[in-house]
Amino acid sequence: MAPAESGEKATSFAMACSLLSRYVRQNSTAAADLGLAIRAEADAKRTSAEDTQRGETTKETMDLFPQNAGFDSEAAMKEAPDAREPKKRQLTIFYGGKVLVFDDFPAEKAKDLMQMASKGSSVAQNPGLLPSPAVATVTDSTKIAAVPAAPIAVVNAQKSAADIPQAPKASLRRFLEKRKDRLTAKAPYQGSPSDATPVKKEMAEGQPWLGLGPQIANPDLSLCKEGSQ
Amino acid sequence: MGGEAEDGERRLGRVLSFGIPDTALGLVMGYVEDPWDRDAISLVCRHWCRVDALSRKHVTVAMAYSTTPERLFRRFPCLESLKLKAKPRAAMFNLISEDWGGSASPWIRQLSATFHFLKKLHLRRMIVCNDDINILVRAKAHMLVALKLDRCSGFSTASIALIARSCRKLETLFLEESNIDEKENDEWIRELATSNSVLETLNFFLTDLRASPEYLTLLVRNCQRLKTLKISECFMPDLVSLFRSAQTLQEFAGGSFEEQGQPVASRNYANYYFPPSLHRLSLLYMGTNEMQILFPYAAALKKLDLQFTFLSTEEHCQIVQRCPNLETLEVRDVIGDRGLQVVAQTCKKLQRLRVERGDDDQGGLEDEQGRISQVGLMAIAQGCPELTYWAIHVSDITNAALEAVGTCSKNLNDFRLVLLDREAHITELPLDNGVRALLRGCTKLRRFAFYVRPGALSDVGLGYVGEYSKSIRYMLLGNVGESDNGIIQLSKGCPSLQKLELRGCYFSEHALAMAALELKSLRYLWVQGFRSSPTGTDLMAMVRPFWNIEYIVPGQDEPCPEHQKQILAYYSLAGRRTDCPPWVTPLYPAF
């Protein structure tokens, strides 16, 4: 069966490519001995620390995506910056609807900043200065990381379902409107007693959600590459 | 980088390519067409990335805001075919307002100025204005072979007429489901008919454009290579001469059995002529009296779309049992379990099945038998082993049915199930074990949608989804999970998940942010229905460079119809969006 073969071939091809890539990177040090230098493209956004961390043959596009595609050694390297300097961490400030993120913020300065901020917020609230929902929140990123283990409230499931009714696909909805018109125009063409199936009252108005893909298009390569629709 | 360094690189490149010169490497790569394989090739080393880029013929940019036109050109200067998508998929369900964004203008300007080899362009869910088309035509008319404005809006028939007049090499003109401003009747069809003789595909299905039989027939006569014709509503008896002239036609959709919106007294369609080459059909508003039109051709049909017909369950059965060669079937759930059993018995070659939901405005069914349950699901699983795409709306379900899919439907690469809100009571919930069995069994699954109701998939079930979705790249989950634990468990797995859509799940902002950071392949996230944090800031946990986050908050006068906040987040090399409407708040870190 053709689909089975192509699926398996694809994975093994990708694995072969990643092995080849690893070989290339290993050999690049040997190549350096030959006097050939390979450098990553200069990128103003990246700090110099990150540059040396990531090695010499990485490309801009690869750096941005967390998936590794088999680059295990890179994953290990990514861990390093956090472990290296425990005294500097990421600082995030929410202020007036804006977000500011500072990497490698020294812990002491963060403490000072937080003390200053807590003093500042207890000062008289002048409504003229800040818009009402403005909350200044200074969080050390370690606090954010610590939270997920905390117990989480169980959601009131029934209530939530009624809040977001299923939505039909636009094309089908237009057709169903037309069908409704047709039924009201002439005699009902199929009797469907509503007592046959119990229906939730609040759903009577709701439109069904047709959470499906679009009209079936010709399966071309782009479908494989970029997902559904 | 000086010339010497580049030279050195090239030498190294050749060394690492085992002495194969670039030209040869490019030729070898040319035989690799699968985009995933090309992706793997481009990651081997910089040299191979460059050779791949120069030899790549087609690129799909799934999220137009993830890059800029200039960047795309810099990497792929020799591109012959481009597909761009912008608005979230939810736009097809009227959940995204028209002014969210997705303008094609910057792209078309770049394409027109550069991309000297571009022959095919496909824009999906974008806004294309008349000026854009003007610019495109002026630059590319002599080269354009395929133009698809797919679920787009912003242009009028005047632009279509311009395309028709100017693009004489056009083989494909696709406008399906676009919202087009109609200015001068259907003159554009006449323009197309008289200017073009190489057209193979014309598609304006599901648009509101008028189409007169005279001009359509003229088109068919002049375009002798026409294989696919998908039109809007046009009275079938008026198309008789069209079909007589269309000897190469393979696919037809549209037409209508109503004259100007008025249902007509029954005519005899038993001897309606379709060309022998025609084996893909979708006829609008076909009812009891008209279905006989299919009978002489049913045995040859490979694709049949009955989504827009007025047929009962029994009538579906009568048609399907005559179609043993069907490869694609699209229906509404009025087909019922009984109809699906007939499909399972008859359509052994079926590869694609779509069962949409029918309307039950008053809470009733279209037909007493018009509902799908585990019975129909199991019948199809057992009867149609060749299925690769399967989308279905069910009113009832059991774990055994999902297990049957996992056991029998080994070729599935795309499975989507929606559990309707019709029935108050479902036979068997939760569906954790069934979902697990399905995911373990369908090893080729790349796309998966599971839209159910609260209680149908527990946190444990979500954990199964995470654990057994090795190859799944796209997932839509609706009303799943019990608590934040669910999404956290899911995010520990799903190693290949690139695009995730969540609706009505009510996870907290914090949990969503954690999950987004944990899912290692995630590059696109869309959520509607979530628990906001008191200060609205928990989402910030996922703020990071190159990750664009859009917080969509409709206000009182805002157009978003569901009045529910949405989160849209995606990787982008393009930086901040500069065209957000006021009700979209972008969240970015400060560098």
PDB file of N, CA and C in Angstrom, chain A residues 128-211:
ATOM      1  N   GLY A 128      -6.066  60.120  37.463  1.00  0.00           N
ATOM      2  CA  GLY A 128      -5.662  60.817  36.254  1.00  0.00           C
ATOM      3  C   GLY A 128      -4.405  60.268  35.626  1.00  0.00           C
ATOM      4  N   LEU A 129      -3.577  59.641  36.469  1.00  0.00           N
ATOM      5  CA  LEU A 129      -2.272  59.200  35.960  1.00  0.00           C
ATOM      6  C   LEU A 129      -2.361  57.912  35.166  1.00  0.00           C
ATOM      7  N   LEU A 130      -3.119  56.977  35.704  1.00  0.00           N
ATOM      8  CA  LEU A 130      -3.126  55.652  35.075  1.00  0.00           C
ATOM      9  C   LEU A 130      -4.535  55.248  34.690  1.00  0.00           C
ATOM     10  N   PRO A 131      -4.690  54.524  33.614  1.00  0.00           N
ATOM     11  CA  PRO A 131      -6.015  53.984  33.296  1.00  0.00           C
ATOM     12  C   PRO A 131      -6.401  52.943  34.335  1.00  0.00           C
ATOM     13  N   SER A 132      -7.677  52.769  34.576  1.00  0.00           N
ATOM     14  CA  SER A 132      -8.112  51.967  35.726  1.00  0.00           C
ATOM     15  C   SER A 132      -7.596  50.533  35.786  1.00  0.00           C
ATOM     16  N   PRO A 133      -7.538  49.768  34.715  1.00  0.00           N
ATOM     17  CA  PRO A 133      -7.080  48.391  34.929  1.00  0.00           C
ATOM     18  C   PRO A 133      -5.571  48.254  35.062  1.00  0.00           C
ATOM     19  N   ALA A 134      -4.826  49.360  35.135  1.00  0.00           N
ATOM     20  CA  ALA A 134      -3.368  49.257  35.171  1.00  0.00           C
ATOM     21  C   ALA A 134      -2.904  48.659  36.482  1.00  0.00           C
ATOM     22  N   VAL A 135      -2.260  47.534  36.363  1.00  0.00           N
ATOM     23  CA  VAL A 135      -1.688  46.897  37.549  1.00  0.00           C
ATOM     24  C   VAL A 135      -0.216  46.712  37.261  1.00  0.00           C
ATOM     25  N   ALA A 136       0.617  47.190  38.147  1.00  0.00           N
ATOM     26  CA  ALA A 136       2.042  46.972  37.933  1.00  0.00           C
ATOM     27  C   ALA A 136       2.420  45.678  38.618  1.00  0.00           C
ATOM     28  N   THR A 137       2.797  44.703  37.841  1.00  0.00           N
ATOM     29  CA  THR A 137       3.176  43.413  38.413  1.00  0.00           C
ATOM     30  C   THR A 137       4.602  43.107  38.032  1.00  0.00           C
ATOM     31  N   VAL A 138       5.401  42.912  39.032  1.00  0.00           N
ATOM     32  CA  VAL A 138       6.789  42.558  38.749  1.00  0.00           C
ATOM     33  C   VAL A 138       6.985  41.121  39.194  1.00  0.00           C
ATOM     34  N   THR A 139       7.273  40.265  38.248  1.00  0.00           N
ATOM     35  CA  THR A 139       7.419  38.852  38.627  1.00  0.00           C
ATOM     36  C   THR A 139       8.761  38.309  38.208  1.00  0.00           C
ATOM     37  N   ASP A 140       9.370  37.670  39.126  1.00  0.00           N
ATOM     38  CA  ASP A 140      10.561  36.907  38.849  1.00  0.00           C
ATOM     39  C   ASP A 140      10.097  35.659  38.108  1.00  0.00           C
ATOM     40  N   SER A 141      10.769  35.306  37.021  1.00  0.00           N
ATOM     41  CA  SER A 141      10.245  34.211  36.211  1.00  0.00           C
ATOM     42  C   SER A 141      10.260  32.878  36.945  1.00  0.00           C
ATOM     43  N   THR A 142      11.044  32.753  37.985  1.00  0.00           N
ATOM     44  CA  THR A 142      11.056  31.488  38.716  1.00  0.00           C
ATOM     45  C   THR A 142       9.716  31.272  39.409  1.00  0.00           C
ATOM     46  N   LYS A 143       9.076  32.359  39.806  1.00  0.00           N
ATOM     47  CA  LYS A 143       7.782  32.221  40.474  1.00  0.00           C
ATOM     48  C   LYS A 143       6.768  31.626  39.502  1.00  0.00           C
ATOM     49  N   ILE A 144       6.811  32.107  38.294  1.00  0.00           N
ATOM     50  CA  ILE A 144       5.872  31.593  37.296  1.00  0.00           C
ATOM     51  C   ILE A 144       6.101  30.112  37.116  1.00  0.00           C
ATOM     52  N   ALA A 145       7.360  29.719  37.042  1.00  0.00           N
ATOM     53  CA  ALA A 145       7.671  28.313  36.804  1.00  0.00           C
ATOM     54  C   ALA A 145       7.223  27.448  37.956  1.00  0.00           C
ATOM     55  N   ALA A 146       7.192  27.994  39.157  1.00  0.00           N
ATOM     56  CA  ALA A 146       6.862  27.175  40.325  1.00  0.00           C
ATOM     57  C   ALA A 146       5.390  26.849  40.429  1.00  0.00           C
ATOM     58  N   VAL A 147       4.545  27.620  39.802  1.00  0.00           N
ATOM     59  CA  VAL A 147       3.102  27.484  40.033  1.00  0.00           C
ATOM     60  C   VAL A 147       2.431  26.213  39.527  1.00  0.00           C
ATOM     61  N   PRO A 148       2.782  25.670  38.382  1.00  0.00           N
ATOM     62  CA  PRO A 148       1.948  24.612  37.795  1.00  0.00           C
ATOM     63  C   PRO A 148       1.631  23.433  38.703  1.00  0.00           C
ATOM     64  N   ALA A 149       2.465  23.155  39.674  1.00  0.00           N
ATOM     65  CA  ALA A 149       2.180  22.000  40.524  1.00  0.00           C
ATOM     66  C   ALA A 149       1.011  22.249  41.455  1.00  0.00           C
ATOM     67  N   ALA A 150       0.621  23.488  41.621  1.00  0.00           N
ATOM     68  CA  ALA A 150      -0.443  23.809  42.579  1.00  0.00           C
ATOM     69  C   ALA A 150      -1.769  23.184  42.160  1.00  0.00           C
ATOM     70  N   PRO A 151      -2.601  22.824  43.129  1.00  0.00           N
ATOM     71  CA  PRO A 151      -3.898  22.214  42.792  1.00  0.00           C
ATOM     72  C   PRO A 151      -4.755  23.181  41.993  1.00  0.00           C
ATOM     73  N   ILE A 152      -5.484  22.633  41.051  1.00  0.00           N
ATOM     74  CA  ILE A 152      -6.234  23.468  40.127  1.00  0.00           C
ATOM     75  C   ILE A 152      -7.722  23.191  40.276  1.00  0.00           C
ATOM     76  N   ALA A 153      -8.532  24.228  40.287  1.00  0.00           N
ATOM     77  CA  ALA A 153      -9.971  24.071  40.484  1.00  0.00           C
ATOM     78  C   ALA A 153     -10.598  23.301  39.333  1.00  0.00           C
ATOM     79  N   VAL A 154     -11.539  22.462  39.685  1.00  0.00           N
ATOM     80  CA  VAL A 154     -12.267  21.734  38.649  1.00  0.00           C
ATOM     81  C   VAL A 154     -13.277  22.672  38.016  1.00  0.00           C
ATOM     82  N   VAL A 155     -13.355  22.656  36.725  1.00  0.00           N
ATOM     83  CA  VAL A 155     -14.216  23.592  36.002  1.00  0.00           C
ATOM     84  C   VAL A 155     -15.657  23.138  36.079  1.00  0.00           C
ATOM     85  N   ASN A 156     -16.578  24.073  36.130  1.00  0.00           N
ATOM     86  CA  ASN A 156     -17.994  23.742  36.060  1.00  0.00           C
ATOM     87  C   ASN A 156     -18.333  23.459  34.612  1.00  0.00           C
ATOM     88  N   ALA A 157     -18.286  22.192  34.262  1.00  0.00           N
ATOM     89  CA  ALA A 157     -18.308  21.798  32.863  1.00  0.00           C
ATOM     90  C   ALA A 157     -19.619  22.117  32.167  1.00  0.00           C
ATOM     91  N   GLN A 158     -20.721  21.825  32.784  1.00  0.00           N
ATOM     92  CA  GLN A 158     -22.003  22.011  32.109  1.00  0.00           C
ATOM     93  C   GLN A 158     -22.204  23.460  31.716  1.00  0.00           C
ATOM     94  N   LYS A 159     -21.864  24.349  32.611  1.00  0.00           N
ATOM     95  CA  LYS A 159     -22.064  25.767  32.344  1.00  0.00           C
ATOM     96  C   LYS A 159     -21.250  26.189  31.137  1.00  0.00           C
ATOM     97  N   SER A 160     -20.022  25.701  31.061  1.00  0.00           N
ATOM     98  CA  SER A 160     -19.141  26.163  29.991  1.00  0.00           C
ATOM     99  C   SER A 160     -19.639  25.731  28.631  1.00  0.00           C
ATOM    100  N   ALA A 161     -20.258  24.560  28.544  1.00  0.00           N
ATOM    101  CA  ALA A 161     -20.717  24.074  27.243  1.00  0.00           C
ATOM    102  C   ALA A 161     -21.773  24.999  26.675  1.00  0.00           C
ATOM    103  N   ALA A 162     -22.655  25.498  27.545  1.00  0.00           N
ATOM    104  CA  ALA A 162     -23.721  26.352  27.050  1.00  0.00           C
ATOM    105  C   ALA A 162     -23.175  27.701  26.609  1.00  0.00           C
ATOM    106  N   ASP A 163     -22.042  28.118  27.176  1.00  0.00           N
ATOM    107  CA  ASP A 163     -21.488  29.419  26.819  1.00  0.00           C
ATOM    108  C   ASP A 163     -21.018  29.458  25.387  1.00  0.00           C
ATOM    109  N   ILE A 164     -20.444  28.361  24.914  1.00  0.00           N
ATOM    110  CA  ILE A 164     -19.931  28.362  23.545  1.00  0.00           C
ATOM    111  C   ILE A 164     -20.667  27.288  22.755  1.00  0.00           C
ATOM    112  N   PRO A 165     -21.753  27.644  22.117  1.00  0.00           N
ATOM    113  CA  PRO A 165     -22.483  26.659  21.317  1.00  0.00           C
ATOM    114  C   PRO A 165     -21.677  26.277  20.091  1.00  0.00           C
ATOM    115  N   GLN A 166     -21.968  25.107  19.559  1.00  0.00           N
ATOM    116  CA  GLN A 166     -21.281  24.656  18.360  1.00  0.00           C
ATOM    117  C   GLN A 166     -21.622  25.594  17.214  1.00  0.00           C
ATOM    118  N   ALA A 167     -20.644  25.850  16.348  1.00  0.00           N
ATOM    119  CA  ALA A 167     -20.857  26.782  15.240  1.00  0.00           C
ATOM    120  C   ALA A 167     -20.789  26.040  13.908  1.00  0.00           C
ATOM    121  N   PRO A 168     -21.730  26.263  13.017  1.00  0.00           N
ATOM    122  CA  PRO A 168     -21.696  25.552  11.743  1.00  0.00           C
ATOM    123  C   PRO A 168     -20.747  26.208  10.768  1.00  0.00           C
ATOM    124  N   LYS A 169     -20.333  25.447   9.804  1.00  0.00           N
ATOM    125  CA  LYS A 169     -19.508  25.990   8.739  1.00  0.00           C
ATOM    126  C   LYS A 169     -20.360  26.945   7.919  1.00  0.00           C
ATOM    127  N   ALA A 170     -19.763  28.042   7.498  1.00  0.00           N
ATOM    128  CA  ALA A 170     -20.517  29.108   6.836  1.00  0.00           C
ATOM    129  C   ALA A 170     -21.266  28.612   5.601  1.00  0.00           C
ATOM    130  N   SER A 171     -20.598  27.796   4.769  1.00  0.00           N
ATOM    131  CA  SER A 171     -21.234  27.348   3.526  1.00  0.00           C
ATOM    132  C   SER A 171     -22.445  26.474   3.819  1.00  0.00           C
ATOM    133  N   LEU A 172     -22.302  25.614   4.805  1.00  0.00           N
ATOM    134  CA  LEU A 172     -23.398  24.717   5.132  1.00  0.00           C
ATOM    135  C   LEU A 172     -24.532  25.483   5.783  1.00  0.00           C
ATOM    136  N   ARG A 173     -24.186  26.483   6.568  1.00  0.00           N
ATOM    137  CA  ARG A 173     -25.221  27.278   7.215  1.00  0.00           C
ATOM    138  C   ARG A 173     -26.078  27.978   6.178  1.00  0.00           C
ATOM    139  N   ARG A 174     -25.462  28.505   5.147  1.00  0.00           N
ATOM    140  CA  ARG A 174     -26.234  29.169   4.090  1.00  0.00           C
ATOM    141  C   ARG A 174     -27.198  28.190   3.445  1.00  0.00           C
ATOM    142  N   PHE A 175     -26.691  26.977   3.196  1.00  0.00           N
ATOM    143  CA  PHE A 175     -27.563  25.969   2.575  1.00  0.00           C
ATOM    144  C   PHE A 175     -28.715  25.630   3.502  1.00  0.00           C
ATOM    145  N   LEU A 176     -28.435  25.470   4.794  1.00  0.00           N
ATOM    146  CA  LEU A 176     -29.471  25.079   5.738  1.00  0.00           C
ATOM    147  C   LEU A 176     -30.515  26.182   5.901  1.00  0.00           C
ATOM    148  N   GLU A 177     -30.104  27.438   5.776  1.00  0.00           N
ATOM    149  CA  GLU A 177     -31.067  28.552   5.785  1.00  0.00           C
ATOM    150  C   GLU A 177     -32.014  28.404   4.617  1.00  0.00           C
ATOM    151  N   LYS A 178     -31.435  28.092   3.474  1.00  0.00           N
ATOM    152  CA  LYS A 178     -32.218  27.945   2.257  1.00  0.00           C
ATOM    153  C   LYS A 178     -33.198  26.793   2.405  1.00  0.00           C
ATOM    154  N   ARG A 179     -32.738  25.735   3.040  1.00  0.00           N
ATOM    155  CA  ARG A 179     -33.587  24.571   3.234  1.00  0.00           C
ATOM    156  C   ARG A 179     -34.755  24.936   4.135  1.00  0.00           C
ATOM    157  N   LYS A 180     -34.467  25.731   5.156  1.00  0.00           N
ATOM    158  CA  LYS A 180     -35.513  26.172   6.075  1.00  0.00           C
ATOM    159  C   LYS A 180     -36.566  26.977   5.313  1.00  0.00           C
ATOM    160  N   ASP A 181     -36.087  27.875   4.428  1.00  0.00           N
ATOM    161  CA  ASP A 181     -37.019  28.674   3.613  1.00  0.00           C
ATOM    162  C   ASP A 181     -37.890  27.782   2.761  1.00  0.00           C
ATOM    163  N   ARG A 182     -37.261  26.782   2.179  1.00  0.00           N
ATOM    164  CA  ARG A 182     -37.989  25.897   1.291  1.00  0.00           C
ATOM    165  C   ARG A 182     -39.065  25.140   2.057  1.00  0.00           C
ATOM    166  N   LEU A 183     -38.734  24.735   3.277  1.00  0.00           N
ATOM    167  CA  LEU A 183     -39.695  23.968   4.070  1.00  0.00           C
ATOM    168  C   LEU A 183     -40.887  24.829   4.461  1.00  0.00           C
ATOM    169  N   THR A 184     -40.602  26.086   4.797  1.00  0.00           N
ATOM    170  CA  THR A 184     -41.715  26.957   5.184  1.00  0.00           C
ATOM    171  C   THR A 184     -42.520  27.380   3.965  1.00  0.00           C
ATOM    172  N   ALA A 185     -41.894  27.372   2.777  1.00  0.00           N
ATOM    173  CA  ALA A 185     -42.584  27.791   1.565  1.00  0.00           C
ATOM    174  C   ALA A 185     -43.657  26.798   1.153  1.00  0.00           C
ATOM    175  N   LYS A 186     -43.314  25.508   1.189  1.00  0.00           N
ATOM    176  CA  LYS A 186     -44.357  24.528   0.868  1.00  0.00           C
ATOM    177  C   LYS A 186     -44.626  23.666   2.095  1.00  0.00           C
ATOM    178  N   ALA A 187     -45.435  22.617   1.913  1.00  0.00           N
ATOM    179  CA  ALA A 187     -45.797  21.774   3.063  1.00  0.00           C
ATOM    180  C   ALA A 187     -44.562  21.086   3.607  1.00  0.00           C
ATOM    181  N   PRO A 188     -44.517  20.799   4.894  1.00  0.00           N
ATOM    182  CA  PRO A 188     -43.341  20.118   5.473  1.00  0.00           C
ATOM    183  C   PRO A 188     -43.074  18.831   4.716  1.00  0.00           C
ATOM    184  N   TYR A 189     -41.814  18.652   4.262  1.00  0.00           N
ATOM    185  CA  TYR A 189     -41.627  17.515   3.352  1.00  0.00           C
ATOM    186  C   TYR A 189     -41.180  16.240   4.036  1.00  0.00           C
ATOM    187  N   GLN A 190     -40.743  16.357   5.299  1.00  0.00           N
ATOM    188  CA  GLN A 190     -40.527  15.156   6.086  1.00  0.00           C
ATOM    189  C   GLN A 190     -41.022  15.437   7.478  1.00  0.00           C
ATOM    190  N   GLY A 191     -41.973  14.682   7.970  1.00  0.00           N
ATOM    191  CA  GLY A 191     -42.418  14.902   9.341  1.00  0.00           C
ATOM    192  C   GLY A 191     -41.336  14.440  10.280  1.00  0.00           C
ATOM    193  N   SER A 192     -40.938  15.279  11.203  1.00  0.00           N
ATOM    194  CA  SER A 192     -39.944  14.852  12.193  1.00  0.00           C
ATOM    195  C   SER A 192     -40.424  15.324  13.560  1.00  0.00           C
ATOM    196  N   PRO A 193     -41.230  14.488  14.210  1.00  0.00           N
ATOM    197  CA  PRO A 193     -41.792  14.885  15.510  1.00  0.00           C
ATOM    198  C   PRO A 193     -40.671  15.152  16.502  1.00  0.00           C
ATOM    199  N   SER A 194     -40.727  16.336  17.098  1.00  0.00           N
ATOM    200  CA  SER A 194     -39.618  16.697  17.980  1.00  0.00           C
ATOM    201  C   SER A 194     -39.678  15.967  19.301  1.00  0.00           C
ATOM    202  N   ASP A 195     -40.765  15.283  19.594  1.00  0.00           N
ATOM    203  CA  ASP A 195     -40.797  14.546  20.867  1.00  0.00           C
ATOM    204  C   ASP A 195     -40.026  13.240  20.759  1.00  0.00           C
ATOM    205  N   ALA A 196     -39.646  12.867  19.549  1.00  0.00           N
ATOM    206  CA  ALA A 196     -38.902  11.611  19.364  1.00  0.00           C
ATOM    207  C   ALA A 196     -37.537  11.689  20.035  1.00  0.00           C
ATOM    208  N   THR A 197     -36.892  12.832  19.960  1.00  0.00           N
ATOM    209  CA  THR A 197     -35.568  12.963  20.584  1.00  0.00           C
ATOM    210  C   THR A 197     -35.549  14.100  21.583  1.00  0.00           C
ATOM    211  N   PRO A 198     -35.167  13.804  22.804  1.00  0.00           N
ATOM    212  CA  PRO A 198     -35.093  14.882  23.801  1.00  0.00           C
ATOM    213  C   PRO A 198     -33.941  15.820  23.475  1.00  0.00           C
ATOM    214  N   VAL A 199     -34.202  17.103  23.586  1.00  0.00           N
ATOM    215  CA  VAL A 199     -33.162  18.076  23.230  1.00  0.00           C
ATOM    216  C   VAL A 199     -33.056  19.109  24.329  1.00  0.00           C
ATOM    217  N   LYS A 200     -31.843  19.532  24.604  1.00  0.00           N
ATOM    218  CA  LYS A 200     -31.663  20.542  25.646  1.00  0.00           C
ATOM    219  C   LYS A 200     -32.293  21.841  25.185  1.00  0.00           C
ATOM    220  N   LYS A 201     -33.035  22.465  26.072  1.00  0.00           N
ATOM    221  CA  LYS A 201     -33.742  23.689  25.679  1.00  0.00           C
ATOM    222  C   LYS A 201     -32.782  24.751  25.196  1.00  0.00           C
ATOM    223  N   GLU A 202     -31.670  24.900  25.931  1.00  0.00           N
ATOM    224  CA  GLU A 202     -30.780  26.009  25.575  1.00  0.00           C
ATOM    225  C   GLU A 202     -30.065  25.778  24.274  1.00  0.00           C
ATOM    226  N   MET A 203     -30.099  24.551  23.782  1.00  0.00           N
ATOM    227  CA  MET A 203     -29.424  24.276  22.528  1.00  0.00           C
ATOM    228  C   MET A 203     -30.322  24.544  21.327  1.00  0.00           C
ATOM    229  N   ALA A 204     -31.607  24.753  21.596  1.00  0.00           N
ATOM    230  CA  ALA A 204     -32.558  24.904  20.487  1.00  0.00           C
ATOM    231  C   ALA A 204     -32.174  26.073  19.592  1.00  0.00           C
ATOM    232  N   GLU A 205     -31.693  27.139  20.205  1.00  0.00           N
ATOM    233  CA  GLU A 205     -31.308  28.298  19.409  1.00  0.00           C
ATOM    234  C   GLU A 205     -29.921  28.139  18.843  1.00  0.00           C
ATOM    235  N   GLY A 206     -29.096  27.331  19.547  1.00  0.00           N
ATOM    236  CA  GLY A 206     -27.677  27.269  19.181  1.00  0.00           C
ATOM    237  C   GLY A 206     -27.442  26.657  17.818  1.00  0.00           C
ATOM    238  N   GLN A 207     -26.427  27.097  17.163  1.00  0.00           N
ATOM    239  CA  GLN A 207     -26.063  26.539  15.878  1.00  0.00           C
ATOM    240  C   GLN A 207     -25.061  25.421  16.097  1.00  0.00           C
ATOM    241  N   PRO A 208     -25.145  24.368  15.329  1.00  0.00           N
ATOM    242  CA  PRO A 208     -24.162  23.276  15.491  1.00  0.00           C
ATOM    243  C   PRO A 208     -22.776  23.710  15.044  1.00  0.00           C
ATOM    244  N   TRP A 209     -21.781  23.222  15.767  1.00  0.00           N
ATOM    245  CA  TRP A 209     -20.391  23.496  15.374  1.00  0.00           C
ATOM    246  C   TRP A 209     -19.932  22.379  14.460  1.00  0.00           C
ATOM    247  N   LEU A 210     -19.502  22.780  13.284  1.00  0.00           N
ATOM    248  CA  LEU A 210     -18.968  21.773  12.391  1.00  0.00           C
ATOM    249  C   LEU A 210     -17.478  21.998  12.371  1.00  0.00           C
ATOM    250  N   GLY A 211     -16.836  21.425  13.385  1.00  0.00           N
ATOM    251  CA  GLY A 211     -15.418  21.708  13.558  1.00  0.00           C
ATOM    252  C   GLY A 211     -14.546  20.924  12.615  1.00  0.00           C
TER     253      GLY A 211
END
